Amino acid sequence: MYAQPPPPTRPTCSNAVDLAPTDERTIVDLAGRGLEPLVALGRYRYLRAQEPLPPQRHCSLLVLALPGRGSCTFEVDGRPREVGPGRVLCVPPGRVYLTGTGAQARGELTWLIARRCGDDASALGRAVSLLANPPESLVWDVSKEASADLGRAFGLAAGPSDWLAKARLQHLVSGVVFDLATSMTAARTPDPAHRGVTRTLEWIDTHLSEAVDAAGLAAVSGLSTSHFYEAFREATGTSPKDYLLRRKTDRARVWLESDPSVTVTEVAHALGFSSSQYFATVFRRYQHCAPSACRRSR
């Protein structure tokens, strides 16, 4: 009997927002710009993969992430969520999330942070409250205009601070929020296939030590294999095999970093890998480092 991985820890809830820019990251503080309850608009352009940020959890803030070039993977409440250009990922208040599994991917990503206020009766406040209750997948399609308007907003924020520029910034950013809320409402149409995928995701998280194939996962979902593949990719942005291997290596990384007594071989076998060599190969692919490097990082 192999040891079992420890349960994940939840970070302290906080509404702190990092507003410090860098050479590759631009952040606009939206306070005092007439856009309450919006908090910040940010964008990074990474030429190479970056170290992952620590897990975060906000009390009343929600995060909207829109990739510009290249796909990226977030982890929300322990589940990877892949999002690419033309789509948005919403992290509601109270959820634990990481910007990257193993590493923050190279590419371009724009994000918008807003504060959910239950007593805000303004149109913008109501739109934010609506966005705080996204569909189960947390990801949906957005218009090209939404991303383009956010790009123009950075130029306005960096330019002259007169009343006209301020009004144009308000118009662009609030318009994007309304656009996202509208497209999200359309994406929330009930879909039995997505309920089957949700059931499968919950099953995966409690059976990571088991060997399972796509047909087995389809059986859990209650869908045909072909329908399951289509629904799974639509809900998660990736294939069942890719999702399963990523979850296994994510769990392995947390285990190796938190338990100095467990060996790489024990982790490999406990998570259903046939050998420690195969485990190391898969681990490098998803975590961008060797399993032993996690041990040395402590």
PDB file of C-alpha atoms in Angstrom:
ATOM      1  CA  MET A   1       0.000   0.000   0.000  1.00  0.00           C
ATOM      2  CA  TYR A   2       1.487   3.305  -1.085  1.00  0.00           C
ATOM      3  CA  ALA A   3       1.142   6.554   0.808  1.00  0.00           C
ATOM      4  CA  GLN A   4      -1.584   8.937  -0.254  1.00  0.00           C
ATOM      5  CA  PRO A   5      -0.988  12.581  -1.214  1.00  0.00           C
ATOM      6  CA  PRO A   6      -1.823  15.174   1.446  1.00  0.00           C
ATOM      7  CA  PRO A   7      -4.937  17.298   0.918  1.00  0.00           C
ATOM      8  CA  PRO A   8      -4.197  20.697  -0.665  1.00  0.00           C
ATOM      9  CA  THR A   9      -4.024  23.715   1.626  1.00  0.00           C
ATOM     10  CA  ARG A  10      -6.097  26.829   0.955  1.00  0.00           C
ATOM     11  CA  PRO A  11      -4.371  30.226   0.977  1.00  0.00           C
ATOM     12  CA  THR A  12      -5.641  33.027   3.177  1.00  0.00           C
ATOM     13  CA  CYS A  13      -8.441  35.058   1.609  1.00  0.00           C
ATOM     14  CA  SER A  14      -7.257  38.535   0.571  1.00  0.00           C
ATOM     15  CA  ASN A  15      -8.375  41.443  -1.601  1.00  0.00           C
ATOM     16  CA  ALA A  16      -4.835  42.754  -2.086  1.00  0.00           C
ATOM     17  CA  VAL A  17      -4.009  43.571  -5.724  1.00  0.00           C
ATOM     18  CA  ASP A  18      -0.479  43.841  -7.116  1.00  0.00           C
ATOM     19  CA  LEU A  19      -0.324  47.156  -9.011  1.00  0.00           C
ATOM     20  CA  ALA A  20       3.448  47.216  -9.549  1.00  0.00           C
ATOM     21  CA  PRO A  21       4.453  47.241 -13.251  1.00  0.00           C
ATOM     22  CA  THR A  22       7.540  45.521 -14.672  1.00  0.00           C
ATOM     23  CA  ASP A  23       9.340  45.552 -18.019  1.00  0.00           C
ATOM     24  CA  GLU A  24       6.977  42.837 -19.260  1.00  0.00           C
ATOM     25  CA  ARG A  25       3.855  43.755 -17.305  1.00  0.00           C
ATOM     26  CA  THR A  26       1.631  46.842 -17.550  1.00  0.00           C
ATOM     27  CA  ILE A  27      -1.000  47.572 -14.893  1.00  0.00           C
ATOM     28  CA  VAL A  28      -3.586  50.354 -14.828  1.00  0.00           C
ATOM     29  CA  ASP A  29      -5.055  51.309 -11.448  1.00  0.00           C
ATOM     30  CA  LEU A  30      -8.729  51.994 -12.202  1.00  0.00           C
ATOM     31  CA  ALA A  31      -9.453  53.657  -8.843  1.00  0.00           C
ATOM     32  CA  GLY A  32     -10.737  57.204  -9.264  1.00  0.00           C
ATOM     33  CA  ARG A  33     -11.424  56.787 -12.991  1.00  0.00           C
ATOM     34  CA  GLY A  34     -15.203  56.555 -12.695  1.00  0.00           C
ATOM     35  CA  LEU A  35     -15.242  52.797 -13.251  1.00  0.00           C
ATOM     36  CA  GLU A  36     -16.215  51.499  -9.808  1.00  0.00           C
ATOM     37  CA  PRO A  37     -16.441  48.576  -9.010  1.00  0.00           C
ATOM     38  CA  LEU A  38     -13.568  47.823 -11.424  1.00  0.00           C
ATOM     39  CA  VAL A  39     -10.193  47.707  -9.658  1.00  0.00           C
ATOM     40  CA  ALA A  40      -7.365  47.130 -12.127  1.00  0.00           C
ATOM     41  CA  LEU A  41      -6.566  46.376 -15.756  1.00  0.00           C
ATOM     42  CA  GLY A  42      -3.349  44.507 -16.517  1.00  0.00           C
ATOM     43  CA  ARG A  43      -1.415  42.893 -19.328  1.00  0.00           C
ATOM     44  CA  TYR A  44       1.753  40.845 -19.522  1.00  0.00           C
ATOM     45  CA  ARG A  45       3.858  40.037 -22.563  1.00  0.00           C
ATOM     46  CA  TYR A  46       6.271  37.267 -21.620  1.00  0.00           C
ATOM     47  CA  LEU A  47       8.986  36.336 -24.110  1.00  0.00           C
ATOM     48  CA  ARG A  48       9.761  33.193 -22.108  1.00  0.00           C
ATOM     49  CA  ALA A  49       8.023  31.083 -19.486  1.00  0.00           C
ATOM     50  CA  GLN A  50       8.015  32.551 -15.976  1.00  0.00           C
ATOM     51  CA  GLU A  51       7.979  31.023 -12.511  1.00  0.00           C
ATOM     52  CA  PRO A  52       4.409  30.280 -11.374  1.00  0.00           C
ATOM     53  CA  LEU A  53       2.811  32.636  -8.880  1.00  0.00           C
ATOM     54  CA  PRO A  54       1.742  31.233  -5.487  1.00  0.00           C
ATOM     55  CA  PRO A  55      -1.913  30.207  -5.007  1.00  0.00           C
ATOM     56  CA  GLN A  56      -4.273  33.154  -4.492  1.00  0.00           C
ATOM     57  CA  ARG A  57      -7.807  33.541  -3.172  1.00  0.00           C
ATOM     58  CA  HIS A  58      -9.795  36.782  -3.130  1.00  0.00           C
ATOM     59  CA  CYS A  59     -12.646  37.531  -0.743  1.00  0.00           C
ATOM     60  CA  SER A  60     -14.772  39.727  -3.005  1.00  0.00           C
ATOM     61  CA  LEU A  61     -12.663  40.208  -6.147  1.00  0.00           C
ATOM     62  CA  LEU A  62     -13.190  38.391  -9.415  1.00  0.00           C
ATOM     63  CA  VAL A  63     -10.550  38.007 -12.123  1.00  0.00           C
ATOM     64  CA  LEU A  64     -11.236  37.965 -15.874  1.00  0.00           C
ATOM     65  CA  ALA A  65      -8.329  36.704 -18.013  1.00  0.00           C
ATOM     66  CA  LEU A  66      -8.171  37.053 -21.810  1.00  0.00           C
ATOM     67  CA  PRO A  67      -5.156  35.600 -23.684  1.00  0.00           C
ATOM     68  CA  GLY A  68      -3.925  37.639 -26.634  1.00  0.00           C
ATOM     69  CA  ARG A  69      -1.279  35.317 -28.091  1.00  0.00           C
ATOM     70  CA  GLY A  70      -0.924  31.682 -27.133  1.00  0.00           C
ATOM     71  CA  SER A  71      -2.977  29.577 -24.756  1.00  0.00           C
ATOM     72  CA  CYS A  72      -2.371  29.459 -21.019  1.00  0.00           C
ATOM     73  CA  THR A  73      -3.492  27.155 -18.250  1.00  0.00           C
ATOM     74  CA  PHE A  74      -4.823  28.341 -14.911  1.00  0.00           C
ATOM     75  CA  GLU A  75      -5.561  26.050 -12.018  1.00  0.00           C
ATOM     76  CA  VAL A  76      -8.815  26.897 -10.234  1.00  0.00           C
ATOM     77  CA  ASP A  77      -9.745  24.949  -7.092  1.00  0.00           C
ATOM     78  CA  GLY A  78      -7.295  22.231  -8.085  1.00  0.00           C
ATOM     79  CA  ARG A  79      -8.524  21.839 -11.667  1.00  0.00           C
ATOM     80  CA  PRO A  80      -6.582  23.034 -14.715  1.00  0.00           C
ATOM     81  CA  ARG A  81      -8.504  25.415 -16.980  1.00  0.00           C
ATOM     82  CA  GLU A  82      -6.997  26.067 -20.383  1.00  0.00           C
ATOM     83  CA  VAL A  83      -7.973  29.277 -22.160  1.00  0.00           C
ATOM     84  CA  GLY A  84      -6.836  30.610 -25.519  1.00  0.00           C
ATOM     85  CA  PRO A  85      -7.324  33.696 -27.714  1.00  0.00           C
ATOM     86  CA  GLY A  86     -10.977  34.515 -28.331  1.00  0.00           C
ATOM     87  CA  ARG A  87     -12.023  33.156 -24.937  1.00  0.00           C
ATOM     88  CA  VAL A  88     -12.142  34.441 -21.366  1.00  0.00           C
ATOM     89  CA  LEU A  89     -11.550  32.706 -18.039  1.00  0.00           C
ATOM     90  CA  CYS A  90     -13.435  33.997 -14.992  1.00  0.00           C
ATOM     91  CA  VAL A  91     -12.170  33.300 -11.464  1.00  0.00           C
ATOM     92  CA  PRO A  92     -15.036  34.150  -9.060  1.00  0.00           C
ATOM     93  CA  PRO A  93     -14.473  35.388  -5.494  1.00  0.00           C
ATOM     94  CA  GLY A  94     -13.442  32.710  -3.012  1.00  0.00           C
ATOM     95  CA  ARG A  95     -11.835  30.363  -5.547  1.00  0.00           C
ATOM     96  CA  VAL A  96      -8.195  29.294  -5.170  1.00  0.00           C
ATOM     97  CA  TYR A  97      -6.261  29.882  -8.382  1.00  0.00           C
ATOM     98  CA  LEU A  98      -2.751  29.724  -9.796  1.00  0.00           C
ATOM     99  CA  THR A  99      -1.650  31.564 -12.930  1.00  0.00           C
ATOM    100  CA  GLY A 100       0.099  28.632 -14.537  1.00  0.00           C
ATOM    101  CA  THR A 101       0.693  24.994 -13.651  1.00  0.00           C
ATOM    102  CA  GLY A 102       4.418  24.447 -13.392  1.00  0.00           C
ATOM    103  CA  ALA A 103       5.165  27.771 -15.139  1.00  0.00           C
ATOM    104  CA  GLN A 104       3.459  30.878 -16.481  1.00  0.00           C
ATOM    105  CA  ALA A 105       3.418  30.353 -20.232  1.00  0.00           C
ATOM    106  CA  ARG A 106       5.084  32.751 -22.637  1.00  0.00           C
ATOM    107  CA  GLY A 107       2.716  34.919 -24.629  1.00  0.00           C
ATOM    108  CA  GLU A 108       0.293  37.750 -23.970  1.00  0.00           C
ATOM    109  CA  LEU A 109      -2.501  37.871 -21.412  1.00  0.00           C
ATOM    110  CA  THR A 110      -4.831  40.709 -20.427  1.00  0.00           C
ATOM    111  CA  TRP A 111      -6.727  40.648 -17.150  1.00  0.00           C
ATOM    112  CA  LEU A 112      -9.418  42.720 -15.487  1.00  0.00           C
ATOM    113  CA  ILE A 113     -10.085  42.671 -11.745  1.00  0.00           C
ATOM    114  CA  ALA A 114     -13.427  43.804 -10.306  1.00  0.00           C
ATOM    115  CA  ARG A 115     -14.992  43.934  -6.853  1.00  0.00           C
ATOM    116  CA  ARG A 116     -18.344  42.264  -6.331  1.00  0.00           C
ATOM    117  CA  CYS A 117     -20.638  44.550  -4.332  1.00  0.00           C
ATOM    118  CA  GLY A 118     -24.035  43.125  -3.517  1.00  0.00           C
ATOM    119  CA  ASP A 119     -25.569  46.553  -2.921  1.00  0.00           C
ATOM    120  CA  ASP A 120     -24.221  48.177  -6.119  1.00  0.00           C
ATOM    121  CA  ALA A 121     -27.312  48.910  -8.220  1.00  0.00           C
ATOM    122  CA  SER A 122     -25.406  50.585 -11.070  1.00  0.00           C
ATOM    123  CA  ALA A 123     -25.394  48.867 -14.463  1.00  0.00           C
ATOM    124  CA  LEU A 124     -21.667  48.165 -14.156  1.00  0.00           C
ATOM    125  CA  GLY A 125     -22.090  46.799 -10.623  1.00  0.00           C
ATOM    126  CA  ARG A 126     -24.913  44.524 -11.744  1.00  0.00           C
ATOM    127  CA  ALA A 127     -22.796  43.242 -14.640  1.00  0.00           C
ATOM    128  CA  VAL A 128     -19.944  42.425 -12.248  1.00  0.00           C
ATOM    129  CA  SER A 129     -22.344  40.585  -9.912  1.00  0.00           C
ATOM    130  CA  LEU A 130     -23.549  38.584 -12.906  1.00  0.00           C
ATOM    131  CA  LEU A 131     -19.976  37.717 -13.909  1.00  0.00           C
ATOM    132  CA  ALA A 132     -19.268  36.532 -10.355  1.00  0.00           C
ATOM    133  CA  ASN A 133     -21.521  33.528 -11.108  1.00  0.00           C
ATOM    134  CA  PRO A 134     -19.991  32.086 -14.295  1.00  0.00           C
ATOM    135  CA  PRO A 135     -20.806  28.767 -15.992  1.00  0.00           C
ATOM    136  CA  GLU A 136     -19.278  25.598 -14.565  1.00  0.00           C
ATOM    137  CA  SER A 137     -16.424  25.582 -17.084  1.00  0.00           C
ATOM    138  CA  LEU A 138     -15.434  29.175 -16.062  1.00  0.00           C
ATOM    139  CA  VAL A 139     -14.474  29.698 -19.732  1.00  0.00           C
ATOM    140  CA  TRP A 140     -16.521  31.022 -22.645  1.00  0.00           C
ATOM    141  CA  ASP A 141     -16.141  32.675 -26.047  1.00  0.00           C
ATOM    142  CA  VAL A 142     -15.799  36.449 -26.357  1.00  0.00           C
ATOM    143  CA  SER A 143     -15.889  38.830 -29.296  1.00  0.00           C
ATOM    144  CA  LYS A 144     -12.722  40.061 -31.000  1.00  0.00           C
ATOM    145  CA  GLU A 145     -13.850  43.596 -30.221  1.00  0.00           C
ATOM    146  CA  ALA A 146     -13.620  42.969 -26.459  1.00  0.00           C
ATOM    147  CA  SER A 147      -9.903  42.162 -26.583  1.00  0.00           C
ATOM    148  CA  ALA A 148      -9.241  44.977 -29.051  1.00  0.00           C
ATOM    149  CA  ASP A 149     -11.021  47.520 -26.847  1.00  0.00           C
ATOM    150  CA  LEU A 150      -8.968  46.504 -23.812  1.00  0.00           C
ATOM    151  CA  GLY A 151      -5.827  46.981 -25.894  1.00  0.00           C
ATOM    152  CA  ARG A 152      -6.938  50.511 -26.784  1.00  0.00           C
ATOM    153  CA  ALA A 153      -7.709  51.182 -23.116  1.00  0.00           C
ATOM    154  CA  PHE A 154      -4.016  50.817 -22.213  1.00  0.00           C
ATOM    155  CA  GLY A 155      -3.140  53.534 -24.722  1.00  0.00           C
ATOM    156  CA  LEU A 156      -5.771  55.880 -23.329  1.00  0.00           C
ATOM    157  CA  ALA A 157      -4.645  55.277 -19.744  1.00  0.00           C
ATOM    158  CA  ALA A 158      -1.053  56.130 -20.678  1.00  0.00           C
ATOM    159  CA  GLY A 159      -1.996  59.286 -22.590  1.00  0.00           C
ATOM    160  CA  PRO A 160      -3.183  62.762 -21.568  1.00  0.00           C
ATOM    161  CA  SER A 161      -5.464  62.763 -18.530  1.00  0.00           C
ATOM    162  CA  ASP A 162      -8.183  65.116 -19.757  1.00  0.00           C
ATOM    163  CA  TRP A 163     -11.915  64.700 -19.435  1.00  0.00           C
ATOM    164  CA  LEU A 164     -12.314  63.380 -22.969  1.00  0.00           C
ATOM    165  CA  ALA A 165      -9.664  60.662 -22.545  1.00  0.00           C
ATOM    166  CA  LYS A 166     -11.225  59.710 -19.208  1.00  0.00           C
ATOM    167  CA  ALA A 167     -14.672  59.437 -20.796  1.00  0.00           C
ATOM    168  CA  ARG A 168     -13.327  57.305 -23.660  1.00  0.00           C
ATOM    169  CA  LEU A 169     -11.576  54.995 -21.181  1.00  0.00           C
ATOM    170  CA  GLN A 170     -14.796  54.617 -19.196  1.00  0.00           C
ATOM    171  CA  HIS A 171     -16.704  53.851 -22.391  1.00  0.00           C
ATOM    172  CA  LEU A 172     -14.216  51.238 -23.632  1.00  0.00           C
ATOM    173  CA  VAL A 173     -13.695  49.326 -20.388  1.00  0.00           C
ATOM    174  CA  SER A 174     -17.319  49.353 -19.228  1.00  0.00           C
ATOM    175  CA  GLY A 175     -18.360  48.266 -22.731  1.00  0.00           C
ATOM    176  CA  VAL A 176     -16.063  45.250 -22.465  1.00  0.00           C
ATOM    177  CA  VAL A 177     -17.603  44.290 -19.111  1.00  0.00           C
ATOM    178  CA  PHE A 178     -21.099  44.462 -20.601  1.00  0.00           C
ATOM    179  CA  ASP A 179     -19.900  42.438 -23.605  1.00  0.00           C
ATOM    180  CA  LEU A 180     -18.426  39.745 -21.336  1.00  0.00           C
ATOM    181  CA  ALA A 181     -21.600  39.589 -19.238  1.00  0.00           C
ATOM    182  CA  THR A 182     -23.739  39.248 -22.376  1.00  0.00           C
ATOM    183  CA  SER A 183     -21.611  36.467 -23.876  1.00  0.00           C
ATOM    184  CA  MET A 184     -21.501  34.680 -20.516  1.00  0.00           C
ATOM    185  CA  THR A 185     -25.287  34.707 -20.269  1.00  0.00           C
ATOM    186  CA  ALA A 186     -25.471  32.972 -23.642  1.00  0.00           C
ATOM    187  CA  ALA A 187     -22.862  30.415 -22.530  1.00  0.00           C
ATOM    188  CA  ARG A 188     -24.857  29.489 -19.409  1.00  0.00           C
ATOM    189  CA  THR A 189     -27.593  27.720 -21.367  1.00  0.00           C
ATOM    190  CA  PRO A 190     -28.036  24.368 -19.572  1.00  0.00           C
ATOM    191  CA  ASP A 191     -26.279  21.481 -21.362  1.00  0.00           C
ATOM    192  CA  PRO A 192     -26.659  17.863 -20.171  1.00  0.00           C
ATOM    193  CA  ALA A 193     -23.311  17.017 -21.786  1.00  0.00           C
ATOM    194  CA  HIS A 194     -21.520  19.561 -19.599  1.00  0.00           C
ATOM    195  CA  ARG A 195     -23.150  18.085 -16.512  1.00  0.00           C
ATOM    196  CA  GLY A 196     -21.667  14.750 -17.557  1.00  0.00           C
ATOM    197  CA  VAL A 197     -18.243  16.353 -17.906  1.00  0.00           C
ATOM    198  CA  THR A 198     -18.588  17.938 -14.456  1.00  0.00           C
ATOM    199  CA  ARG A 199     -19.354  14.516 -13.014  1.00  0.00           C
ATOM    200  CA  THR A 200     -16.238  13.144 -14.738  1.00  0.00           C
ATOM    201  CA  LEU A 201     -14.001  15.943 -13.410  1.00  0.00           C
ATOM    202  CA  GLU A 202     -15.187  15.263  -9.878  1.00  0.00           C
ATOM    203  CA  TRP A 203     -14.526  11.551 -10.381  1.00  0.00           C
ATOM    204  CA  ILE A 204     -10.992  12.188 -11.684  1.00  0.00           C
ATOM    205  CA  ASP A 205     -10.061  14.257  -8.627  1.00  0.00           C
ATOM    206  CA  THR A 206     -10.948  11.378  -6.299  1.00  0.00           C
ATOM    207  CA  HIS A 207      -9.446   8.581  -8.448  1.00  0.00           C
ATOM    208  CA  LEU A 208      -6.055   9.946  -9.497  1.00  0.00           C
ATOM    209  CA  SER A 209      -4.345   6.741  -8.376  1.00  0.00           C
ATOM    210  CA  GLU A 210      -6.344   4.596 -10.807  1.00  0.00           C
ATOM    211  CA  ALA A 211      -5.487   3.638 -14.378  1.00  0.00           C
ATOM    212  CA  VAL A 212      -8.325   4.742 -16.642  1.00  0.00           C
ATOM    213  CA  ASP A 213      -8.817   5.284 -20.367  1.00  0.00           C
ATOM    214  CA  ALA A 214     -11.099   7.574 -22.362  1.00  0.00           C
ATOM    215  CA  ALA A 215     -13.791   4.903 -22.644  1.00  0.00           C
ATOM    216  CA  GLY A 216     -13.850   4.565 -18.868  1.00  0.00           C
ATOM    217  CA  LEU A 217     -14.169   8.322 -18.400  1.00  0.00           C
ATOM    218  CA  ALA A 218     -16.947   8.434 -20.994  1.00  0.00           C
ATOM    219  CA  ALA A 219     -18.791   5.767 -19.011  1.00  0.00           C
ATOM    220  CA  VAL A 220     -18.543   7.922 -15.885  1.00  0.00           C
ATOM    221  CA  SER A 221     -20.009  10.868 -17.809  1.00  0.00           C
ATOM    222  CA  GLY A 222     -22.891   8.847 -19.220  1.00  0.00           C
ATOM    223  CA  LEU A 223     -22.055  10.009 -22.762  1.00  0.00           C
ATOM    224  CA  SER A 224     -20.920   8.139 -25.847  1.00  0.00           C
ATOM    225  CA  THR A 225     -17.144   8.199 -26.358  1.00  0.00           C
ATOM    226  CA  SER A 226     -17.292  10.568 -29.354  1.00  0.00           C
ATOM    227  CA  HIS A 227     -19.773  12.921 -27.658  1.00  0.00           C
ATOM    228  CA  PHE A 228     -17.713  12.828 -24.461  1.00  0.00           C
ATOM    229  CA  TYR A 229     -14.527  13.876 -26.287  1.00  0.00           C
ATOM    230  CA  GLU A 230     -16.311  16.839 -27.868  1.00  0.00           C
ATOM    231  CA  ALA A 231     -18.038  17.950 -24.655  1.00  0.00           C
ATOM    232  CA  PHE A 232     -14.882  17.509 -22.567  1.00  0.00           C
ATOM    233  CA  ARG A 233     -12.741  19.630 -24.874  1.00  0.00           C
ATOM    234  CA  GLU A 234     -15.424  22.320 -25.043  1.00  0.00           C
ATOM    235  CA  ALA A 235     -15.697  22.454 -21.236  1.00  0.00           C
ATOM    236  CA  THR A 236     -11.989  22.285 -20.354  1.00  0.00           C
ATOM    237  CA  GLY A 237     -10.150  23.392 -23.493  1.00  0.00           C
ATOM    238  CA  THR A 238      -8.105  20.180 -23.642  1.00  0.00           C
ATOM    239  CA  SER A 239      -8.369  16.408 -24.138  1.00  0.00           C
ATOM    240  CA  PRO A 240      -9.247  13.906 -21.380  1.00  0.00           C
ATOM    241  CA  LYS A 241      -5.744  12.376 -21.496  1.00  0.00           C
ATOM    242  CA  ASP A 242      -4.015  15.758 -21.277  1.00  0.00           C
ATOM    243  CA  TYR A 243      -6.270  16.849 -18.412  1.00  0.00           C
ATOM    244  CA  LEU A 244      -5.700  13.627 -16.475  1.00  0.00           C
ATOM    245  CA  LEU A 245      -1.904  13.712 -16.825  1.00  0.00           C
ATOM    246  CA  ARG A 246      -1.785  17.379 -15.860  1.00  0.00           C
ATOM    247  CA  ARG A 247      -3.873  16.735 -12.750  1.00  0.00           C
ATOM    248  CA  LYS A 248      -1.649  13.814 -11.763  1.00  0.00           C
ATOM    249  CA  THR A 249       1.550  15.834 -12.136  1.00  0.00           C
ATOM    250  CA  ASP A 250       0.027  18.851 -10.378  1.00  0.00           C
ATOM    251  CA  ARG A 251      -0.874  16.620  -7.437  1.00  0.00           C
ATOM    252  CA  ALA A 252       2.586  15.026  -7.556  1.00  0.00           C
ATOM    253  CA  ARG A 253       4.324  18.400  -7.449  1.00  0.00           C
ATOM    254  CA  VAL A 254       2.364  19.532  -4.402  1.00  0.00           C
ATOM    255  CA  TRP A 255       3.092  16.210  -2.701  1.00  0.00           C
ATOM    256  CA  LEU A 256       6.833  16.283  -3.425  1.00  0.00           C
ATOM    257  CA  GLU A 257       7.162  19.887  -2.263  1.00  0.00           C
ATOM    258  CA  SER A 258       5.187  19.378   0.945  1.00  0.00           C
ATOM    259  CA  ASP A 259       6.345  15.936   2.142  1.00  0.00           C
ATOM    260  CA  PRO A 260      10.137  15.447   2.376  1.00  0.00           C
ATOM    261  CA  SER A 261       9.718  11.828   3.497  1.00  0.00           C
ATOM    262  CA  VAL A 262       7.996  10.542   0.344  1.00  0.00           C
ATOM    263  CA  THR A 263      10.128   9.264  -2.558  1.00  0.00           C
ATOM    264  CA  VAL A 264       9.646   9.953  -6.258  1.00  0.00           C
ATOM    265  CA  THR A 265       8.984   6.257  -6.841  1.00  0.00           C
ATOM    266  CA  GLU A 266       6.277   6.191  -4.158  1.00  0.00           C
ATOM    267  CA  VAL A 267       4.559   9.199  -5.697  1.00  0.00           C
ATOM    268  CA  ALA A 268       4.777   7.690  -9.187  1.00  0.00           C
ATOM    269  CA  HIS A 269       3.154   4.398  -8.180  1.00  0.00           C
ATOM    270  CA  ALA A 270       0.571   6.022  -5.888  1.00  0.00           C
ATOM    271  CA  LEU A 271      -0.648   8.108  -8.837  1.00  0.00           C
ATOM    272  CA  GLY A 272      -0.940   5.142 -11.170  1.00  0.00           C
ATOM    273  CA  PHE A 273       2.231   5.467 -13.267  1.00  0.00           C
ATOM    274  CA  SER A 274       3.757   2.190 -14.444  1.00  0.00           C
ATOM    275  CA  SER A 275       7.314   3.254 -13.616  1.00  0.00           C
ATOM    276  CA  SER A 276       9.214   6.137 -12.065  1.00  0.00           C
ATOM    277  CA  GLN A 277      10.963   6.691 -15.423  1.00  0.00           C
ATOM    278  CA  TYR A 278       7.677   7.199 -17.268  1.00  0.00           C
ATOM    279  CA  PHE A 279       6.436   9.387 -14.427  1.00  0.00           C
ATOM    280  CA  ALA A 280       9.569  11.573 -14.674  1.00  0.00           C
ATOM    281  CA  THR A 281       9.064  11.994 -18.438  1.00  0.00           C
ATOM    282  CA  VAL A 282       5.434  13.059 -18.034  1.00  0.00           C
ATOM    283  CA  PHE A 283       6.272  15.270 -15.052  1.00  0.00           C
ATOM    284  CA  ARG A 284       8.898  17.198 -17.050  1.00  0.00           C
ATOM    285  CA  ARG A 285       6.425  17.728 -19.891  1.00  0.00           C
ATOM    286  CA  TYR A 286       3.811  19.359 -17.673  1.00  0.00           C
ATOM    287  CA  GLN A 287       5.826  20.888 -14.817  1.00  0.00           C
ATOM    288  CA  HIS A 288       8.901  21.992 -16.817  1.00  0.00           C
ATOM    289  CA  CYS A 289      11.308  20.451 -14.322  1.00  0.00           C
ATOM    290  CA  ALA A 290      12.369  17.052 -13.006  1.00  0.00           C
ATOM    291  CA  PRO A 291      10.588  15.592  -9.960  1.00  0.00           C
ATOM    292  CA  SER A 292      13.868  15.762  -8.034  1.00  0.00           C
ATOM    293  CA  ALA A 293      14.029  19.527  -8.676  1.00  0.00           C
ATOM    294  CA  CYS A 294      10.865  19.976  -6.600  1.00  0.00           C
ATOM    295  CA  ARG A 295      12.642  18.281  -3.752  1.00  0.00           C
ATOM    296  CA  ARG A 296      15.687  20.541  -4.109  1.00  0.00           C
ATOM    297  CA  SER A 297      13.478  23.650  -4.241  1.00  0.00           C
ATOM    298  CA  ARG A 298      12.452  23.167  -0.617  1.00  0.00           C
TER     299      ARG A 298
END
